[in-house]
Amino acid sequence: TDYGLTKKLTLSVAIGQHLNKSLKEKDVNTSISNSGIGDIIVFPRYDIYNNTSENIRSELTLGLGVKVPLGSHTDTVASPSILPEYLPPTIQLSTGGTDILLYAFYFREYKKQKFRVFANSLYIRKGFNSLDDKFGDYTSLSIFASKIFYRKWGVIAQLKGEVIGQLKAKQSKLDQLGWQLEEWEDKRDATGAEKVFFIPQISYTLNSLTFFVTSEIPLYQNFKGIQFASQNQFTVGINYRFLTKECE
């Protein structure tokens, strides 16, 4: 949820609930799953520049937030071993670390042409969890171009790049791993990636309703080790906008 504390300051609070995170081995009739609450994100953003001339409107917004884990990152599977066997990170409810989020958004609109260009970037500095692991920092940059036709149809083209760092651990943990160090290094070597996506979107607005169709198309993916890659993603949605009070 987002709430405007002032005309320039917006506070966003987000929380996640995983209904079913599951992992199934190919050609094997067994699977493991997990469910529960994930993280909470508190994310204020401030509009530091907003200017409108005759035909051009420009805006620059910066944000600084924090992600705090509420869910567990140490859930285990039933195992005869004395040592705990943790679930894979892909189905843990959280990474377990407290993260810092840095955000920037730039917007420029040409009113007469009904054309907009804008960009946003997000950097997430990951924190260490109780297992002394730190998941890779995340960086993304998106560039958009938007055009409105006949007052109702809208087209948006987005180019998005992502860089994900590799898993790290505190040196004190690495010194204590002993014979398990090689296993941990195998986990580390299967993390980290660079991705580029093209994301087109078409929308149609009818009064307060907007219907949209979008597709996320991977153009380039470079993964370290063996990981899950992204395939084409197709989304259909409806937005409904309303005012809580009449405009002055």
mmCIF file of C-alpha atoms in Angstrom:
data_model
loop_
_atom_site.group_PDB
_atom_site.id
_atom_site.type_symbol
_atom_site.label_atom_id
_atom_site.label_comp_id
_atom_site.label_asym_id
_atom_site.label_seq_id
_atom_site.Cartn_x
_atom_site.Cartn_y
_atom_site.Cartn_z
ATOM 1 C CA THR A 1 0.000 0.000 0.000
ATOM 2 C CA ASP A 2 1.143 3.538 -0.803
ATOM 3 C CA TYR A 3 0.088 6.667 1.100
ATOM 4 C CA GLY A 4 0.930 10.271 0.338
ATOM 5 C CA LEU A 5 2.076 11.827 3.618
ATOM 6 C CA THR A 6 2.613 15.154 1.808
ATOM 7 C CA LYS A 7 2.530 16.302 -1.808
ATOM 8 C CA LYS A 8 6.179 15.251 -2.165
ATOM 9 C CA LEU A 9 6.583 12.358 0.297
ATOM 10 C CA THR A 10 5.021 8.949 -0.317
ATOM 11 C CA LEU A 11 5.274 6.045 2.137
ATOM 12 C CA SER A 12 5.006 2.501 0.796
ATOM 13 C CA VAL A 13 4.607 -0.587 2.974
ATOM 14 C CA ALA A 14 4.591 -4.076 1.445
ATOM 15 C CA ILE A 15 4.333 -7.553 2.939
ATOM 16 C CA GLY A 16 4.430 -10.976 1.292
ATOM 17 C CA GLN A 17 2.557 -14.201 2.019
ATOM 18 C CA HIS A 18 3.689 -17.347 0.201
ATOM 19 C CA LEU A 19 0.734 -19.646 -0.418
ATOM 20 C CA ASN A 20 2.822 -22.487 -1.829
ATOM 21 C CA LYS A 21 6.517 -22.478 -2.724
ATOM 22 C CA SER A 22 7.314 -25.917 -4.086
ATOM 23 C CA LEU A 23 10.184 -27.675 -5.788
ATOM 24 C CA LYS A 24 9.739 -30.935 -7.692
ATOM 25 C CA GLU A 25 12.488 -33.041 -9.186
ATOM 26 C CA LYS A 26 12.073 -33.843 -12.842
ATOM 27 C CA ASP A 27 10.870 -37.406 -13.539
ATOM 28 C CA VAL A 28 10.699 -38.106 -9.801
ATOM 29 C CA ASN A 29 7.364 -38.327 -8.025
ATOM 30 C CA THR A 30 8.517 -36.413 -4.932
ATOM 31 C CA SER A 31 8.461 -32.724 -4.085
ATOM 32 C CA ILE A 32 9.125 -30.397 -1.157
ATOM 33 C CA SER A 33 7.145 -27.262 -0.397
ATOM 34 C CA ASN A 34 6.850 -24.392 2.052
ATOM 35 C CA SER A 35 4.341 -21.680 2.912
ATOM 36 C CA GLY A 36 4.012 -18.722 5.258
ATOM 37 C CA ILE A 37 4.775 -15.050 5.676
ATOM 38 C CA GLY A 38 7.840 -13.585 3.956
ATOM 39 C CA ASP A 39 9.255 -10.068 4.399
ATOM 40 C CA ILE A 40 8.043 -6.568 5.176
ATOM 41 C CA ILE A 41 9.302 -3.577 3.185
ATOM 42 C CA VAL A 42 9.083 0.020 4.405
ATOM 43 C CA PHE A 43 9.889 2.309 1.516
ATOM 44 C CA PRO A 44 9.517 6.127 1.623
ATOM 45 C CA ARG A 45 10.051 8.077 -1.620
ATOM 46 C CA TYR A 46 10.498 11.832 -2.007
ATOM 47 C CA ASP A 47 9.734 13.926 -5.089
ATOM 48 C CA ILE A 48 12.767 16.213 -5.140
ATOM 49 C CA TYR A 49 12.037 17.892 -8.502
ATOM 50 C CA ASN A 50 8.713 18.494 -10.255
ATOM 51 C CA ASN A 51 8.372 21.151 -12.929
ATOM 52 C CA THR A 52 5.741 21.861 -15.585
ATOM 53 C CA SER A 53 6.271 24.258 -18.482
ATOM 54 C CA GLU A 54 3.889 24.903 -21.372
ATOM 55 C CA ASN A 55 4.247 21.482 -22.910
ATOM 56 C CA ILE A 56 6.763 19.551 -20.809
ATOM 57 C CA ARG A 57 6.469 18.068 -17.336
ATOM 58 C CA SER A 58 9.569 16.688 -15.600
ATOM 59 C CA GLU A 59 9.882 14.798 -12.322
ATOM 60 C CA LEU A 60 12.689 13.255 -10.284
ATOM 61 C CA THR A 61 11.960 11.017 -7.296
ATOM 62 C CA LEU A 62 14.401 9.287 -4.929
ATOM 63 C CA GLY A 63 13.682 6.547 -2.411
ATOM 64 C CA LEU A 64 15.437 4.884 0.523
ATOM 65 C CA GLY A 65 13.869 1.819 2.118
ATOM 66 C CA VAL A 66 14.492 -1.264 4.215
ATOM 67 C CA LYS A 67 13.386 -4.895 3.914
ATOM 68 C CA VAL A 68 13.054 -6.769 7.203
ATOM 69 C CA PRO A 69 12.602 -10.567 7.255
ATOM 70 C CA LEU A 70 9.531 -11.886 9.048
ATOM 71 C CA GLY A 71 9.573 -15.407 7.640
ATOM 72 C CA SER A 72 12.080 -18.131 8.365
ATOM 73 C CA HIS A 73 15.208 -18.814 6.305
ATOM 74 C CA THR A 74 16.211 -21.937 8.274
ATOM 75 C CA ASP A 75 13.340 -24.340 7.562
ATOM 76 C CA THR A 76 14.574 -27.916 7.257
ATOM 77 C CA VAL A 77 13.504 -31.208 5.704
ATOM 78 C CA ALA A 78 13.126 -34.473 7.575
ATOM 79 C CA SER A 79 16.515 -36.158 7.464
ATOM 80 C CA PRO A 80 18.193 -39.034 9.333
ATOM 81 C CA SER A 81 21.353 -36.936 9.509
ATOM 82 C CA ILE A 82 22.340 -35.345 12.819
ATOM 83 C CA LEU A 83 23.122 -32.066 11.044
ATOM 84 C CA PRO A 84 20.093 -30.033 9.857
ATOM 85 C CA GLU A 85 19.334 -30.250 6.151
ATOM 86 C CA TYR A 86 17.965 -26.867 5.128
ATOM 87 C CA LEU A 87 15.414 -26.378 2.376
ATOM 88 C CA PRO A 88 16.875 -24.913 -0.839
ATOM 89 C CA PRO A 89 16.953 -21.079 -0.862
ATOM 90 C CA THR A 90 14.372 -21.027 -3.679
ATOM 91 C CA ILE A 91 11.647 -22.246 -1.300
ATOM 92 C CA GLN A 92 12.757 -20.628 1.946
ATOM 93 C CA LEU A 93 10.296 -17.933 3.023
ATOM 94 C CA SER A 94 13.011 -15.281 3.251
ATOM 95 C CA THR A 95 16.730 -14.751 2.739
ATOM 96 C CA GLY A 96 16.905 -13.895 6.440
ATOM 97 C CA GLY A 97 18.931 -10.716 5.990
ATOM 98 C CA THR A 98 17.945 -7.086 6.491
ATOM 99 C CA ASP A 99 18.326 -5.299 3.145
ATOM 100 C CA ILE A 100 18.715 -1.645 2.188
ATOM 101 C CA LEU A 101 16.878 -0.385 -0.927
ATOM 102 C CA LEU A 102 17.947 2.619 -3.016
ATOM 103 C CA TYR A 103 15.561 3.856 -5.709
ATOM 104 C CA ALA A 104 15.538 6.576 -8.387
ATOM 105 C CA PHE A 105 12.805 7.546 -10.858
ATOM 106 C CA TYR A 106 12.922 10.118 -13.674
ATOM 107 C CA PHE A 107 9.893 11.107 -15.748
ATOM 108 C CA ARG A 108 9.459 13.460 -18.713
ATOM 109 C CA GLU A 109 6.132 14.049 -20.483
ATOM 110 C CA TYR A 110 5.411 15.904 -23.733
ATOM 111 C CA LYS A 111 1.742 16.780 -23.282
ATOM 112 C CA LYS A 112 0.773 17.868 -26.795
ATOM 113 C CA GLN A 113 2.392 14.805 -28.352
ATOM 114 C CA LYS A 114 0.993 12.532 -25.596
ATOM 115 C CA PHE A 115 4.421 10.977 -25.371
ATOM 116 C CA ARG A 116 6.355 10.036 -22.227
ATOM 117 C CA VAL A 117 9.832 8.759 -21.497
ATOM 118 C CA PHE A 118 10.844 7.626 -18.037
ATOM 119 C CA ALA A 119 13.349 5.450 -16.237
ATOM 120 C CA ASN A 120 13.773 3.858 -12.836
ATOM 121 C CA SER A 121 16.607 2.083 -11.078
ATOM 122 C CA LEU A 122 16.729 -0.056 -7.954
ATOM 123 C CA TYR A 123 19.720 -1.208 -5.936
ATOM 124 C CA ILE A 124 19.259 -3.685 -3.080
ATOM 125 C CA ARG A 125 22.184 -4.108 -0.720
ATOM 126 C CA LYS A 126 21.636 -7.488 0.909
ATOM 127 C CA GLY A 127 22.450 -8.136 4.557
ATOM 128 C CA PHE A 128 23.912 -11.189 6.288
ATOM 129 C CA ASN A 129 21.494 -13.646 7.898
ATOM 130 C CA SER A 130 21.876 -15.751 11.045
ATOM 131 C CA LEU A 131 23.748 -18.433 9.061
ATOM 132 C CA ASP A 132 26.372 -15.776 8.151
ATOM 133 C CA ASP A 133 25.340 -15.971 4.490
ATOM 134 C CA LYS A 134 24.731 -12.935 2.291
ATOM 135 C CA PHE A 135 22.797 -13.298 -0.939
ATOM 136 C CA GLY A 136 24.031 -11.312 -3.912
ATOM 137 C CA ASP A 137 23.241 -7.605 -4.213
ATOM 138 C CA TYR A 138 20.616 -6.758 -6.833
ATOM 139 C CA THR A 139 20.751 -3.911 -9.374
ATOM 140 C CA SER A 140 18.176 -3.089 -12.043
ATOM 141 C CA LEU A 141 17.675 -0.317 -14.596
ATOM 142 C CA SER A 142 14.547 0.121 -16.707
ATOM 143 C CA ILE A 143 13.945 2.583 -19.551
ATOM 144 C CA PHE A 144 10.399 3.219 -20.824
ATOM 145 C CA ALA A 145 8.754 4.974 -23.761
ATOM 146 C CA SER A 146 4.982 5.526 -23.710
ATOM 147 C CA LYS A 147 2.526 6.861 -26.279
ATOM 148 C CA ILE A 148 -1.255 7.437 -26.052
ATOM 149 C CA PHE A 149 -3.460 7.053 -29.146
ATOM 150 C CA TYR A 150 -7.050 8.256 -29.533
ATOM 151 C CA ARG A 151 -7.203 9.104 -25.786
ATOM 152 C CA LYS A 152 -7.948 5.487 -24.863
ATOM 153 C CA TRP A 153 -5.173 3.292 -26.257
ATOM 154 C CA GLY A 154 -1.718 3.243 -24.728
ATOM 155 C CA VAL A 155 1.517 1.549 -25.774
ATOM 156 C CA ILE A 156 4.567 1.160 -23.525
ATOM 157 C CA ALA A 157 7.943 -0.283 -24.509
ATOM 158 C CA GLN A 158 10.326 -1.177 -21.674
ATOM 159 C CA LEU A 159 13.948 -2.323 -21.748
ATOM 160 C CA LYS A 160 15.076 -3.768 -18.405
ATOM 161 C CA GLY A 161 18.503 -4.917 -17.272
ATOM 162 C CA GLU A 162 19.322 -6.837 -14.084
ATOM 163 C CA VAL A 163 22.589 -7.742 -12.351
ATOM 164 C CA ILE A 164 22.536 -10.198 -9.433
ATOM 165 C CA GLY A 165 25.660 -10.768 -7.347
ATOM 166 C CA GLN A 166 26.919 -14.085 -5.990
ATOM 167 C CA LEU A 167 26.370 -15.618 -2.568
ATOM 168 C CA LYS A 168 28.893 -14.598 0.087
ATOM 169 C CA ALA A 169 29.728 -15.719 3.623
ATOM 170 C CA LYS A 170 31.625 -14.240 6.528
ATOM 171 C CA GLN A 171 35.225 -15.430 6.737
ATOM 172 C CA SER A 172 34.590 -16.808 10.226
ATOM 173 C CA LYS A 173 31.989 -19.174 8.768
ATOM 174 C CA LEU A 174 34.255 -20.293 5.930
ATOM 175 C CA ASP A 175 37.018 -21.093 8.431
ATOM 176 C CA GLN A 176 34.644 -23.364 10.377
ATOM 177 C CA LEU A 177 33.118 -25.263 7.465
ATOM 178 C CA GLY A 178 35.952 -27.782 7.164
ATOM 179 C CA TRP A 179 34.980 -30.602 4.808
ATOM 180 C CA GLN A 180 31.697 -28.802 4.038
ATOM 181 C CA LEU A 181 33.536 -25.886 2.414
ATOM 182 C CA GLU A 182 33.482 -27.521 -1.011
ATOM 183 C CA GLU A 183 29.696 -28.030 -0.771
ATOM 184 C CA TRP A 184 29.222 -24.350 0.149
ATOM 185 C CA GLU A 185 31.424 -23.260 -2.771
ATOM 186 C CA ASP A 186 29.259 -25.326 -5.125
ATOM 187 C CA LYS A 187 26.222 -23.390 -3.860
ATOM 188 C CA ARG A 188 28.052 -20.091 -4.353
ATOM 189 C CA ASP A 189 29.131 -20.990 -7.884
ATOM 190 C CA ALA A 190 25.460 -21.534 -8.838
ATOM 191 C CA THR A 191 24.466 -17.937 -8.001
ATOM 192 C CA GLY A 192 24.815 -14.627 -9.805
ATOM 193 C CA ALA A 193 23.452 -13.548 -13.167
ATOM 194 C CA GLU A 194 23.007 -10.776 -15.745
ATOM 195 C CA LYS A 195 19.704 -10.420 -17.640
ATOM 196 C CA VAL A 196 18.142 -8.141 -20.240
ATOM 197 C CA PHE A 197 14.391 -8.125 -20.976
ATOM 198 C CA PHE A 198 12.132 -6.409 -23.498
ATOM 199 C CA ILE A 199 8.662 -5.772 -22.055
ATOM 200 C CA PRO A 200 5.948 -4.401 -24.386
ATOM 201 C CA GLN A 201 2.531 -3.415 -23.046
ATOM 202 C CA ILE A 202 -0.794 -2.433 -24.650
ATOM 203 C CA SER A 203 -3.605 -0.871 -22.608
ATOM 204 C CA TYR A 204 -7.157 0.373 -23.153
ATOM 205 C CA THR A 205 -8.855 2.811 -20.786
ATOM 206 C CA LEU A 206 -12.620 3.024 -20.295
ATOM 207 C CA ASN A 207 -13.644 5.587 -17.665
ATOM 208 C CA SER A 208 -11.967 4.412 -14.425
ATOM 209 C CA LEU A 209 -10.980 0.988 -15.772
ATOM 210 C CA THR A 210 -7.782 0.186 -17.641
ATOM 211 C CA PHE A 211 -7.296 -3.185 -19.306
ATOM 212 C CA PHE A 212 -3.722 -4.151 -20.177
ATOM 213 C CA VAL A 213 -1.692 -6.946 -21.747
ATOM 214 C CA THR A 214 2.053 -7.247 -21.296
ATOM 215 C CA SER A 215 4.780 -9.772 -22.035
ATOM 216 C CA GLU A 216 8.274 -10.140 -20.555
ATOM 217 C CA ILE A 217 10.629 -11.375 -23.259
ATOM 218 C CA PRO A 218 14.213 -12.340 -22.282
ATOM 219 C CA LEU A 219 16.796 -11.006 -24.749
ATOM 220 C CA TYR A 220 19.981 -11.992 -22.909
ATOM 221 C CA GLN A 221 20.686 -14.189 -19.876
ATOM 222 C CA ASN A 222 24.073 -15.083 -18.426
ATOM 223 C CA PHE A 223 23.964 -17.361 -15.388
ATOM 224 C CA LYS A 224 26.864 -18.587 -13.304
ATOM 225 C CA GLY A 225 26.655 -22.309 -12.688
ATOM 226 C CA ILE A 226 23.336 -24.122 -13.068
ATOM 227 C CA GLN A 227 20.247 -22.028 -12.262
ATOM 228 C CA PHE A 228 16.645 -21.477 -13.267
ATOM 229 C CA ALA A 229 16.464 -19.233 -16.347
ATOM 230 C CA SER A 230 13.527 -17.020 -17.289
ATOM 231 C CA GLN A 231 11.108 -17.889 -20.063
ATOM 232 C CA ASN A 232 8.496 -15.709 -21.751
ATOM 233 C CA GLN A 233 5.984 -14.342 -19.248
ATOM 234 C CA PHE A 234 2.527 -13.183 -20.340
ATOM 235 C CA THR A 235 0.259 -11.058 -18.120
ATOM 236 C CA VAL A 236 -3.315 -9.799 -18.491
ATOM 237 C CA GLY A 237 -4.689 -7.356 -15.923
ATOM 238 C CA ILE A 238 -7.244 -4.720 -14.963
ATOM 239 C CA ASN A 239 -6.614 -1.473 -13.066
ATOM 240 C CA TYR A 240 -9.390 0.473 -11.338
ATOM 241 C CA ARG A 241 -8.735 4.057 -10.231
ATOM 242 C CA PHE A 242 -10.876 6.119 -7.879
ATOM 243 C CA LEU A 243 -10.577 9.271 -5.778
ATOM 244 C CA THR A 244 -11.181 9.281 -2.020
ATOM 245 C CA LYS A 245 -12.199 12.938 -2.223
ATOM 246 C CA GLU A 246 -13.077 15.375 -4.959
ATOM 247 C CA CYS A 247 -10.333 17.467 -6.512
ATOM 248 C CA GLU A 248 -10.122 21.093 -5.479
#
